[in-house]
PDB file of C-alpha atoms in Angstrom:
ATOM      1  CA  MET A   5       0.317   0.547   0.475  1.00  0.00           C
ATOM      2  CA  ALA A   6       1.145   3.121  -0.666  1.00  0.00           C
ATOM      3  CA  PRO A   7       2.273   5.246   2.393  1.00  0.00           C
ATOM      4  CA  HIS A   8       0.106   8.332   2.561  1.00  0.00           C
ATOM      5  CA  PHE A   9       0.941  12.334   1.853  1.00  0.00           C
ATOM      6  CA  ASP A  10      -0.773  15.499   3.726  1.00  0.00           C
ATOM      7  CA  LEU A  11      -0.423  17.782   1.193  1.00  0.00           C
ATOM      8  CA  PRO A  12      -2.403  20.089   4.003  1.00  0.00           C
ATOM      9  CA  SER A  13       0.796  19.123   6.842  1.00  0.00           C
ATOM     10  CA  PHE A  14       3.546  18.604   4.188  1.00  0.00           C
ATOM     11  CA  GLY A  15       2.749  22.938   3.432  1.00  0.00           C
ATOM     12  CA  VAL A  16       2.611  23.607   6.626  1.00  0.00           C
ATOM     13  CA  GLY A  17       5.258  21.835   7.423  1.00  0.00           C
ATOM     14  CA  ILE A  18       7.278  24.050   4.657  1.00  0.00           C
ATOM     15  CA  LEU A  19       6.204  27.620   5.409  1.00  0.00           C
ATOM     16  CA  ALA A  20       6.568  26.740   8.833  1.00  0.00           C
ATOM     17  CA  GLN A  21      11.063  25.752   7.750  1.00  0.00           C
ATOM     18  CA  THR A  22      10.939  29.102   5.411  1.00  0.00           C
ATOM     19  CA  ALA A  23       9.101  31.635   8.489  1.00  0.00           C
ATOM     20  CA  LEU A  24      12.480  29.645  10.648  1.00  0.00           C
ATOM     21  CA  LEU A  25      14.767  29.977   7.521  1.00  0.00           C
ATOM     22  CA  LEU A  26      13.664  33.351   7.412  1.00  0.00           C
ATOM     23  CA  VAL A  27      13.187  34.687  10.568  1.00  0.00           C
ATOM     24  CA  GLY A  28      16.968  32.767  11.135  1.00  0.00           C
ATOM     25  CA  ARG A  29      18.338  35.455   8.109  1.00  0.00           C
ATOM     26  CA  ALA A  30      16.617  38.700  10.020  1.00  0.00           C
ATOM     27  CA  ILE A  31      18.202  37.700  13.408  1.00  0.00           C
ATOM     28  CA  LEU A  32      21.421  37.007  11.711  1.00  0.00           C
ATOM     29  CA  SER A  33      21.310  40.328   9.656  1.00  0.00           C
ATOM     30  CA  SER A  34      20.660  42.729  12.781  1.00  0.00           C
ATOM     31  CA  LEU A  35      23.414  40.959  14.438  1.00  0.00           C
ATOM     32  CA  LYS A  36      25.877  42.004  11.780  1.00  0.00           C
ATOM     33  CA  THR A  37      24.148  46.047  11.614  1.00  0.00           C
ATOM     34  CA  SER A  38      24.556  45.769  15.768  1.00  0.00           C
ATOM     35  CA  ALA A  39      28.200  44.406  15.231  1.00  0.00           C
ATOM     36  CA  ARG A  40      28.923  47.498  12.878  1.00  0.00           C
ATOM     37  CA  PHE A  41      28.277  49.823  15.862  1.00  0.00           C
ATOM     38  CA  ARG A  42      30.867  49.896  18.536  1.00  0.00           C
ATOM     39  CA  ALA A  43      30.208  51.575  21.902  1.00  0.00           C
ATOM     40  CA  ASP A  44      32.975  51.405  24.259  1.00  0.00           C
ATOM     41  CA  ASN A  45      31.462  50.073  28.050  1.00  0.00           C
ATOM     42  CA  THR A  46      33.273  51.249  29.999  1.00  0.00           C
ATOM     43  CA  PRO A  47      32.425  54.624  33.044  1.00  0.00           C
ATOM     44  CA  HIS A  48      33.088  57.707  31.152  1.00  0.00           C
ATOM     45  CA  PRO A  49      33.991  60.903  32.724  1.00  0.00           C
ATOM     46  CA  SER A  50      31.683  63.301  33.157  1.00  0.00           C
ATOM     47  CA  GLY A  51      31.132  66.618  31.379  1.00  0.00           C
ATOM     48  CA  LEU A  52      30.615  65.919  28.019  1.00  0.00           C
ATOM     49  CA  LYS A  53      30.024  68.829  25.737  1.00  0.00           C
ATOM     50  CA  VAL A  54      26.847  68.054  23.628  1.00  0.00           C
ATOM     51  CA  VAL A  55      24.779  69.543  21.640  1.00  0.00           C
ATOM     52  CA  ILE A  56      21.008  68.417  20.041  1.00  0.00           C
ATOM     53  CA  THR A  57      19.239  70.144  17.880  1.00  0.00           C
ATOM     54  CA  GLY A  58      14.980  69.551  18.964  1.00  0.00           C
ATOM     55  CA  GLY A  59      15.678  69.714  22.157  1.00  0.00           C
ATOM     56  CA  THR A  60      13.034  71.158  23.455  1.00  0.00           C
ATOM     57  CA  ARG A  61      10.758  67.793  23.490  1.00  0.00           C
ATOM     58  CA  GLY A  62      10.237  64.318  22.479  1.00  0.00           C
ATOM     59  CA  LEU A  63      12.906  61.963  22.056  1.00  0.00           C
ATOM     60  CA  GLY A  64      16.133  65.136  21.902  1.00  0.00           C
ATOM     61  CA  LEU A  65      13.544  66.834  25.264  1.00  0.00           C
ATOM     62  CA  ALA A  66      14.480  62.834  26.574  1.00  0.00           C
ATOM     63  CA  LEU A  67      17.761  62.901  25.218  1.00  0.00           C
ATOM     64  CA  ALA A  68      19.373  66.038  26.488  1.00  0.00           C
ATOM     65  CA  ARG A  69      17.535  64.570  29.964  1.00  0.00           C
ATOM     66  CA  GLN A  70      19.621  61.561  29.381  1.00  0.00           C
ATOM     67  CA  PHE A  71      22.846  62.996  29.766  1.00  0.00           C
ATOM     68  CA  LEU A  72      22.591  66.187  32.212  1.00  0.00           C
ATOM     69  CA  ALA A  73      21.818  63.136  34.285  1.00  0.00           C
ATOM     70  CA  LEU A  74      25.287  61.768  33.660  1.00  0.00           C
ATOM     71  CA  GLY A  75      26.525  64.631  34.491  1.00  0.00           C
ATOM     72  CA  ASP A  76      26.670  66.821  31.133  1.00  0.00           C
ATOM     73  CA  ASP A  77      26.809  69.905  29.539  1.00  0.00           C
ATOM     74  CA  VAL A  78      24.407  70.323  26.780  1.00  0.00           C
ATOM     75  CA  VAL A  79      22.905  73.024  24.305  1.00  0.00           C
ATOM     76  CA  ILE A  80      19.893  72.522  22.681  1.00  0.00           C
ATOM     77  CA  CYS A  81      17.971  74.348  20.220  1.00  0.00           C
ATOM     78  CA  SER A  82      14.439  74.868  18.176  1.00  0.00           C
ATOM     79  CA  ARG A  83      12.790  77.199  16.192  1.00  0.00           C
ATOM     80  CA  HIS A  84      10.882  78.952  18.870  1.00  0.00           C
ATOM     81  CA  ALA A  85      12.553  80.965  21.644  1.00  0.00           C
ATOM     82  CA  GLU A  86       9.655  80.939  23.676  1.00  0.00           C
ATOM     83  CA  ALA A  87       9.804  76.776  24.240  1.00  0.00           C
ATOM     84  CA  VAL A  88      13.793  76.823  24.035  1.00  0.00           C
ATOM     85  CA  GLU A  89      13.881  79.168  27.598  1.00  0.00           C
ATOM     86  CA  ARG A  90      10.547  76.551  28.654  1.00  0.00           C
ATOM     87  CA  THR A  91      12.370  74.651  28.315  1.00  0.00           C
ATOM     88  CA  VAL A  92      15.790  75.566  29.430  1.00  0.00           C
ATOM     89  CA  SER A  93      14.267  76.654  32.572  1.00  0.00           C
ATOM     90  CA  ALA A  94      12.402  73.407  33.683  1.00  0.00           C
ATOM     91  CA  LEU A  95      15.851  71.457  32.815  1.00  0.00           C
ATOM     92  CA  ARG A  96      17.792  74.047  35.352  1.00  0.00           C
ATOM     93  CA  ASP A  97      15.739  73.302  37.447  1.00  0.00           C
ATOM     94  CA  ALA A  98      15.973  69.814  37.688  1.00  0.00           C
ATOM     95  CA  PHE A  99      19.366  69.797  37.372  1.00  0.00           C
ATOM     96  CA  PRO A 100      21.067  72.426  39.667  1.00  0.00           C
ATOM     97  CA  GLY A 101      24.205  73.494  39.359  1.00  0.00           C
ATOM     98  CA  ALA A 102      23.972  71.818  35.737  1.00  0.00           C
ATOM     99  CA  VAL A 103      25.565  73.847  32.860  1.00  0.00           C
ATOM    100  CA  VAL A 104      22.560  73.241  29.932  1.00  0.00           C
ATOM    101  CA  ALA A 105      21.128  76.635  27.793  1.00  0.00           C
ATOM    102  CA  GLY A 106      19.757  77.102  24.953  1.00  0.00           C
ATOM    103  CA  VAL A 107      19.505  78.420  20.994  1.00  0.00           C
ATOM    104  CA  ALA A 108      17.050  79.741  19.056  1.00  0.00           C
ATOM    105  CA  CYS A 109      18.245  78.159  15.277  1.00  0.00           C
ATOM    106  CA  ASP A 110      15.785  76.820  12.441  1.00  0.00           C
ATOM    107  CA  VAL A 111      18.281  74.399  10.793  1.00  0.00           C
ATOM    108  CA  SER A 112      17.420  75.293   7.784  1.00  0.00           C
ATOM    109  CA  VAL A 113      19.191  78.838   8.053  1.00  0.00           C
ATOM    110  CA  PRO A 114      22.468  78.819   6.789  1.00  0.00           C
ATOM    111  CA  GLU A 115      22.861  81.573   9.439  1.00  0.00           C
ATOM    112  CA  ASP A 116      21.488  80.212  12.279  1.00  0.00           C
ATOM    113  CA  VAL A 117      23.118  76.909  12.155  1.00  0.00           C
ATOM    114  CA  ASP A 118      26.344  78.873  11.697  1.00  0.00           C
ATOM    115  CA  ARG A 119      25.418  80.808  14.938  1.00  0.00           C
ATOM    116  CA  LEU A 120      24.365  77.607  16.613  1.00  0.00           C
ATOM    117  CA  GLY A 121      27.850  76.470  16.771  1.00  0.00           C
ATOM    118  CA  ALA A 122      29.672  79.975  17.594  1.00  0.00           C
ATOM    119  CA  GLU A 123      26.965  79.426  20.858  1.00  0.00           C
ATOM    120  CA  ALA A 124      27.732  75.874  21.891  1.00  0.00           C
ATOM    121  CA  GLN A 125      31.089  76.514  21.416  1.00  0.00           C
ATOM    122  CA  GLU A 126      31.705  79.584  23.430  1.00  0.00           C
ATOM    123  CA  ILE A 127      28.701  78.087  26.205  1.00  0.00           C
ATOM    124  CA  LEU A 128      30.758  75.321  25.903  1.00  0.00           C
ATOM    125  CA  GLY A 129      33.976  75.327  25.672  1.00  0.00           C
ATOM    126  CA  GLY A 130      33.970  72.728  22.517  1.00  0.00           C
ATOM    127  CA  ILE A 131      31.770  69.729  21.478  1.00  0.00           C
ATOM    128  CA  ASP A 132      32.533  66.450  21.502  1.00  0.00           C
ATOM    129  CA  ILE A 133      28.713  65.275  20.424  1.00  0.00           C
ATOM    130  CA  TRP A 134      26.241  67.177  18.292  1.00  0.00           C
ATOM    131  CA  VAL A 135      23.344  65.002  17.765  1.00  0.00           C
ATOM    132  CA  ALA A 136      20.941  66.300  14.316  1.00  0.00           C
ATOM    133  CA  ASN A 137      17.536  65.360  16.358  1.00  0.00           C
ATOM    134  CA  ALA A 138      15.529  68.135  14.087  1.00  0.00           C
ATOM    135  CA  ALA A 139      13.031  66.958  11.983  1.00  0.00           C
ATOM    136  CA  LEU A 140       9.727  67.254  10.455  1.00  0.00           C
ATOM    137  CA  ARG A 141       7.514  65.025   9.273  1.00  0.00           C
ATOM    138  CA  GLY A 142       3.930  66.951   7.863  1.00  0.00           C
ATOM    139  CA  LEU A 143       0.822  67.627   9.371  1.00  0.00           C
ATOM    140  CA  ALA A 144      -1.177  65.583   7.414  1.00  0.00           C
ATOM    141  CA  ARG A 145      -0.639  62.029   5.916  1.00  0.00           C
ATOM    142  CA  ALA A 146      -0.459  61.880   1.654  1.00  0.00           C
ATOM    143  CA  ASP A 147       0.551  61.558  -1.050  1.00  0.00           C
ATOM    144  CA  LEU A 148       3.582  63.386  -3.232  1.00  0.00           C
ATOM    145  CA  VAL A 149       0.536  64.604  -6.044  1.00  0.00           C
ATOM    146  CA  HIS A 150      -1.623  66.029  -2.749  1.00  0.00           C
ATOM    147  CA  THR A 151       1.542  67.015  -0.627  1.00  0.00           C
ATOM    148  CA  SER A 152       1.817  70.802  -0.431  1.00  0.00           C
ATOM    149  CA  PRO A 153       5.485  72.543  -1.962  1.00  0.00           C
ATOM    150  CA  GLY A 154       5.646  74.490   1.072  1.00  0.00           C
ATOM    151  CA  ASP A 155       5.419  71.194   3.528  1.00  0.00           C
ATOM    152  CA  ILE A 156       7.909  69.632   0.303  1.00  0.00           C
ATOM    153  CA  GLN A 157      10.377  72.828   1.240  1.00  0.00           C
ATOM    154  CA  ALA A 158       9.630  72.749   5.160  1.00  0.00           C
ATOM    155  CA  ILE A 159      10.735  68.728   5.176  1.00  0.00           C
ATOM    156  CA  VAL A 160      12.621  68.483   3.065  1.00  0.00           C
ATOM    157  CA  GLY A 161      15.009  71.641   4.850  1.00  0.00           C
ATOM    158  CA  ALA A 162      14.124  70.298   8.178  1.00  0.00           C
ATOM    159  CA  ASN A 163      15.299  66.807   8.007  1.00  0.00           C
ATOM    160  CA  LEU A 164      18.737  66.840   4.421  1.00  0.00           C
ATOM    161  CA  THR A 165      19.192  70.600   4.583  1.00  0.00           C
ATOM    162  CA  GLY A 166      18.706  71.215   8.165  1.00  0.00           C
ATOM    163  CA  SER A 167      21.239  67.856   8.850  1.00  0.00           C
ATOM    164  CA  LEU A 168      24.288  68.695   6.193  1.00  0.00           C
ATOM    165  CA  LEU A 169      24.080  72.449   7.157  1.00  0.00           C
ATOM    166  CA  CYS A 170      24.429  70.892  11.089  1.00  0.00           C
ATOM    167  CA  ALA A 171      26.959  68.783   9.699  1.00  0.00           C
ATOM    168  CA  ARG A 172      29.134  71.340   8.080  1.00  0.00           C
ATOM    169  CA  THR A 173      29.292  73.603  10.721  1.00  0.00           C
ATOM    170  CA  ALA A 174      30.260  70.538  13.619  1.00  0.00           C
ATOM    171  CA  LEU A 175      32.751  68.660  11.938  1.00  0.00           C
ATOM    172  CA  LYS A 176      34.438  72.083  11.046  1.00  0.00           C
ATOM    173  CA  ILE A 177      34.429  72.953  14.261  1.00  0.00           C
ATOM    174  CA  MET A 178      35.367  69.631  15.589  1.00  0.00           C
ATOM    175  CA  SER A 179      38.472  68.618  13.196  1.00  0.00           C
ATOM    176  CA  GLU A 180      39.768  72.690  13.920  1.00  0.00           C
ATOM    177  CA  SER A 181      39.738  71.647  17.382  1.00  0.00           C
ATOM    178  CA  GLY A 182      41.185  69.047  17.141  1.00  0.00           C
ATOM    179  CA  CYS A 183      39.054  66.476  19.953  1.00  0.00           C
ATOM    180  CA  LYS A 184      37.343  63.657  18.972  1.00  0.00           C
ATOM    181  CA  GLY A 185      34.107  64.633  18.190  1.00  0.00           C
ATOM    182  CA  LYS A 186      31.216  62.628  17.520  1.00  0.00           C
ATOM    183  CA  PHE A 187      28.780  63.606  15.135  1.00  0.00           C
ATOM    184  CA  PHE A 188      25.119  61.277  14.775  1.00  0.00           C
ATOM    185  CA  LEU A 189      22.298  61.811  12.085  1.00  0.00           C
ATOM    186  CA  MET A 190      19.164  60.429  12.930  1.00  0.00           C
ATOM    187  CA  ALA A 191      17.398  57.413  10.978  1.00  0.00           C
ATOM    188  CA  GLY A 192      13.671  56.892  10.678  1.00  0.00           C
ATOM    189  CA  ARG A 193      11.224  55.392   8.291  1.00  0.00           C
ATOM    190  CA  GLY A 194      12.299  54.712   4.734  1.00  0.00           C
ATOM    191  CA  SER A 195      15.888  54.644   5.837  1.00  0.00           C
ATOM    192  CA  ARG A 196      16.168  51.298   4.644  1.00  0.00           C
ATOM    193  CA  GLY A 197      14.499  52.428   1.208  1.00  0.00           C
ATOM    194  CA  ASP A 198      11.098  50.953   2.150  1.00  0.00           C
ATOM    195  CA  ALA A 199       8.300  52.560   0.689  1.00  0.00           C
ATOM    196  CA  THR A 200       6.895  56.139   2.284  1.00  0.00           C
ATOM    197  CA  PRO A 201       3.866  56.630   0.224  1.00  0.00           C
ATOM    198  CA  LYS A 202       1.632  58.406   2.709  1.00  0.00           C
ATOM    199  CA  ASN A 203       4.821  60.297   3.391  1.00  0.00           C
ATOM    200  CA  PRO A 204       6.604  60.549   0.898  1.00  0.00           C
ATOM    201  CA  VAL A 205       8.991  63.818   1.338  1.00  0.00           C
ATOM    202  CA  TYR A 206       9.626  62.654   4.981  1.00  0.00           C
ATOM    203  CA  GLY A 207      11.068  59.198   3.772  1.00  0.00           C
ATOM    204  CA  ALA A 208      13.114  60.759   0.693  1.00  0.00           C
ATOM    205  CA  THR A 209      15.110  62.496   3.326  1.00  0.00           C
ATOM    206  CA  LYS A 210      15.184  60.319   5.562  1.00  0.00           C
ATOM    207  CA  GLN A 211      17.500  57.223   3.008  1.00  0.00           C
ATOM    208  CA  ALA A 212      19.218  59.890   2.206  1.00  0.00           C
ATOM    209  CA  LEU A 213      20.791  60.701   5.564  1.00  0.00           C
ATOM    210  CA  VAL A 214      21.808  56.848   5.136  1.00  0.00           C
ATOM    211  CA  GLN A 215      24.194  58.123   2.301  1.00  0.00           C
ATOM    212  CA  LEU A 216      24.928  61.103   3.667  1.00  0.00           C
ATOM    213  CA  SER A 217      26.785  59.466   6.892  1.00  0.00           C
ATOM    214  CA  ALA A 218      28.204  56.946   4.654  1.00  0.00           C
ATOM    215  CA  SER A 219      29.544  60.118   3.003  1.00  0.00           C
ATOM    216  CA  LEU A 220      30.730  62.045   6.165  1.00  0.00           C
ATOM    217  CA  ALA A 221      32.205  58.855   7.639  1.00  0.00           C
ATOM    218  CA  ALA A 222      34.702  58.091   4.739  1.00  0.00           C
ATOM    219  CA  SER A 223      35.304  62.319   4.364  1.00  0.00           C
ATOM    220  CA  VAL A 224      36.931  62.256   8.594  1.00  0.00           C
ATOM    221  CA  GLN A 225      38.168  58.751   8.253  1.00  0.00           C
ATOM    222  CA  GLY A 226      41.629  58.894   9.605  1.00  0.00           C
ATOM    223  CA  SER A 227      40.967  61.474  12.022  1.00  0.00           C
ATOM    224  CA  PRO A 228      39.950  62.532  15.924  1.00  0.00           C
ATOM    225  CA  VAL A 229      35.946  62.988  14.461  1.00  0.00           C
ATOM    226  CA  SER A 230      33.513  60.329  13.724  1.00  0.00           C
ATOM    227  CA  VAL A 231      30.192  60.252  12.429  1.00  0.00           C
ATOM    228  CA  HIS A 232      27.245  57.618  13.308  1.00  0.00           C
ATOM    229  CA  LEU A 233      24.001  56.808  11.549  1.00  0.00           C
ATOM    230  CA  VAL A 234      21.288  56.186  14.289  1.00  0.00           C
ATOM    231  CA  SER A 235      17.812  54.588  14.333  1.00  0.00           C
ATOM    232  CA  PRO A 236      15.683  55.086  17.351  1.00  0.00           C
ATOM    233  CA  GLY A 237      12.590  52.820  16.044  1.00  0.00           C
ATOM    234  CA  MET A 238       9.318  54.191  17.546  1.00  0.00           C
ATOM    235  CA  VAL A 239       9.237  56.693  19.287  1.00  0.00           C
ATOM    236  CA  ALA A 240       5.569  57.651  21.453  1.00  0.00           C
ATOM    237  CA  THR A 241       5.924  61.334  20.774  1.00  0.00           C
ATOM    238  CA  ASP A 242       3.596  63.985  18.145  1.00  0.00           C
ATOM    239  CA  LEU A 243       5.546  63.423  15.500  1.00  0.00           C
ATOM    240  CA  LEU A 244       4.180  59.723  15.233  1.00  0.00           C
ATOM    241  CA  LEU A 245       0.867  59.890  17.503  1.00  0.00           C
ATOM    242  CA  PRO A 246      -0.693  60.860  15.167  1.00  0.00           C
ATOM    243  CA  LEU A 247       0.222  58.430  11.924  1.00  0.00           C
ATOM    244  CA  ALA A 248      -2.502  56.242  14.153  1.00  0.00           C
ATOM    245  CA  ASP A 249      -5.499  57.183  11.832  1.00  0.00           C
ATOM    246  CA  THR A 250      -6.773  53.153  11.674  1.00  0.00           C
ATOM    247  CA  ALA A 251      -7.566  50.174  14.139  1.00  0.00           C
ATOM    248  CA  LYS A 252      -4.119  48.717  12.671  1.00  0.00           C
ATOM    249  CA  SER A 253      -1.467  51.643  12.430  1.00  0.00           C
ATOM    250  CA  ALA A 254      -3.295  52.318  16.377  1.00  0.00           C
ATOM    251  CA  ARG A 255      -2.564  47.858  16.854  1.00  0.00           C
ATOM    252  CA  LEU A 256       1.429  48.131  15.358  1.00  0.00           C
ATOM    253  CA  ILE A 257       1.957  51.790  17.127  1.00  0.00           C
ATOM    254  CA  ASN A 258       1.159  50.219  20.696  1.00  0.00           C
ATOM    255  CA  ILE A 259       2.992  46.781  19.979  1.00  0.00           C
ATOM    256  CA  LEU A 260       6.064  48.798  18.343  1.00  0.00           C
ATOM    257  CA  ALA A 261       7.065  52.144  20.041  1.00  0.00           C
ATOM    258  CA  GLU A 262       8.122  53.613  23.336  1.00  0.00           C
ATOM    259  CA  GLU A 263       8.015  56.248  25.427  1.00  0.00           C
ATOM    260  CA  PRO A 264      11.286  58.959  24.308  1.00  0.00           C
ATOM    261  CA  GLU A 265      12.982  58.405  28.261  1.00  0.00           C
ATOM    262  CA  THR A 266      12.466  54.492  27.768  1.00  0.00           C
ATOM    263  CA  VAL A 267      15.010  54.649  24.242  1.00  0.00           C
ATOM    264  CA  ALA A 268      16.886  58.160  25.284  1.00  0.00           C
ATOM    265  CA  GLY A 269      18.203  56.578  28.075  1.00  0.00           C
ATOM    266  CA  TRP A 270      18.366  52.872  25.316  1.00  0.00           C
ATOM    267  CA  LEU A 271      20.769  55.316  23.558  1.00  0.00           C
ATOM    268  CA  VAL A 272      22.507  58.017  25.898  1.00  0.00           C
ATOM    269  CA  PRO A 273      25.122  55.566  26.770  1.00  0.00           C
ATOM    270  CA  ARG A 274      25.988  54.190  24.101  1.00  0.00           C
ATOM    271  CA  LEU A 275      26.022  57.859  22.186  1.00  0.00           C
ATOM    272  CA  ARG A 276      28.604  58.101  24.722  1.00  0.00           C
ATOM    273  CA  GLY A 277      30.561  55.447  24.067  1.00  0.00           C
ATOM    274  CA  ALA A 278      30.899  55.252  20.435  1.00  0.00           C
ATOM    275  CA  THR A 279      33.337  54.272  19.032  1.00  0.00           C
ATOM    276  CA  GLY A 280      34.947  54.032  15.660  1.00  0.00           C
ATOM    277  CA  ASN A 281      33.751  55.736  12.646  1.00  0.00           C
ATOM    278  CA  GLY A 282      30.531  55.049  10.780  1.00  0.00           C
ATOM    279  CA  GLY A 283      28.984  53.007  13.001  1.00  0.00           C
ATOM    280  CA  TYR A 284      24.992  52.074  12.964  1.00  0.00           C
ATOM    281  CA  LEU A 285      22.573  52.459  15.821  1.00  0.00           C
ATOM    282  CA  GLN A 286      19.835  50.741  16.033  1.00  0.00           C
ATOM    283  CA  TYR A 287      17.535  50.601  19.207  1.00  0.00           C
ATOM    284  CA  LEU A 288      14.441  48.740  17.627  1.00  0.00           C
ATOM    285  CA  THR A 289      15.799  45.287  16.435  1.00  0.00           C
ATOM    286  CA  ILE A 290      14.771  42.693  14.436  1.00  0.00           C
ATOM    287  CA  PRO A 291      14.861  40.426  16.637  1.00  0.00           C
ATOM    288  CA  GLY A 292      13.243  43.491  19.669  1.00  0.00           C
ATOM    289  CA  ALA A 293      10.332  43.315  17.007  1.00  0.00           C
ATOM    290  CA  LEU A 294       9.259  40.112  16.532  1.00  0.00           C
ATOM    291  CA  PHE A 295      10.063  39.536  20.654  1.00  0.00           C
ATOM    292  CA  ARG A 296       6.657  42.832  20.544  1.00  0.00           C
ATOM    293  CA  PHE A 297       4.679  41.077  18.228  1.00  0.00           C
ATOM    294  CA  ALA A 298       4.895  37.737  20.235  1.00  0.00           C
ATOM    295  CA  THR A 299       4.591  39.687  23.100  1.00  0.00           C
ATOM    296  CA  ALA A 300       1.598  42.350  21.582  1.00  0.00           C
ATOM    297  CA  GLY A 301      -1.568  41.058  23.773  1.00  0.00           C
ATOM    298  CA  ARG A 302      -0.368  42.732  27.266  1.00  0.00           C
ATOM    299  CA  ARG A 303       0.863  45.518  24.661  1.00  0.00           C
ATOM    300  CA  ARG A 304      -2.540  46.540  23.767  1.00  0.00           C
ATOM    301  CA  ASN A 305      -3.963  50.087  24.062  1.00  0.00           C
ATOM    302  CA  ARG A 306      -0.255  51.659  24.978  1.00  0.00           C
ATOM    303  CA  PHE A 307      -0.409  55.222  23.607  1.00  0.00           C
ATOM    304  CA  VAL A 308      -3.458  54.971  21.580  1.00  0.00           C
ATOM    305  CA  SER A 309      -7.002  53.729  22.071  1.00  0.00           C
ATOM    306  CA  GLU A 310      -7.149  50.565  19.234  1.00  0.00           C
ATOM    307  CA  SER A 311     -11.501  50.359  19.714  1.00  0.00           C
ATOM    308  CA  GLN A 312     -12.478  53.145  17.160  1.00  0.00           C
ATOM    309  CA  SER A 313     -11.961  51.803  12.603  1.00  0.00           C
ATOM    310  CA  ARG A 314     -12.361  54.288  10.831  1.00  0.00           C
ATOM    311  CA  VAL A 315     -10.051  56.683   9.163  1.00  0.00           C
ATOM    312  CA  GLY A 316      -9.875  59.673  10.758  1.00  0.00           C
ATOM    313  CA  ALA A 317     -12.268  58.278  14.269  1.00  0.00           C
ATOM    314  CA  GLY A 318      -9.638  60.595  16.389  1.00  0.00           C
ATOM    315  CA  PHE A 319      -7.134  57.891  17.505  1.00  0.00           C
ATOM    316  CA  THR A 320      -5.377  60.507  20.362  1.00  0.00           C
ATOM    317  CA  ARG A 321      -2.863  59.374  23.365  1.00  0.00           C
ATOM    318  CA  ILE A 322      -4.132  57.392  26.698  1.00  0.00           C
TER     319      ILE A 322
END
């Protein structure tokens, strides 16, 4: 009698093997990516001189607080002078005696960035770390046809032009001072070349930063200065949460996003201890994302309500 061949079971087995293979490849790829970024885990002395653009809210503010908590000196910037003054005052209250200052600066304006660099250098006495964190996503999710020319210019100005201008100023200051300065660019959705049809301008600027990071790292190779790319993952800020416009997107954000303070707490020690040049530091790795999906049940409604199901239903932070 011929052996029974169970086609459905065979198919399930093949699918399971394929899934395991893909997961294994993803983990290996993630490990290789992480290996590109090296950090010295030994304690570093306090008093590093740090500049953070977009430092009055969200991840930028959380980074500033974490650097200050470790005893570093920090200069933040924002386009809005009132926000800078308010944030600096709050940080000084939270960290008495700390060196913390702010500069009103639009990173898309060359003169503003030059002034930021000059004032930061004067206040801090040098610059050890510059985090180019300032970014714009746009006010609405839209394809390119429905994105206004003004939004295109603003997003490109903040994300790409701003990164170029900050890099130009930071690398000039660091190179002339001879310090082991570290410049960090911030990756985002689109950096890996994934499609961002509802925000193509943002995605294009973030993909461009990957190339920019590689070019800058090559340009400073052999010098004390280094350039690195940082992927903070999904951070629960006002840049991300408006994207929760459907039940599905709300669910994904609740599964994958983290509070700015959590991300900053993980990033800052690694930014301070970064060694080498041309590194890529990734907070949300593929294995980490797989774990989050595997434990998705306990992540429901963490940041936004998943109870509404229609587009534009007004998903808001819980």
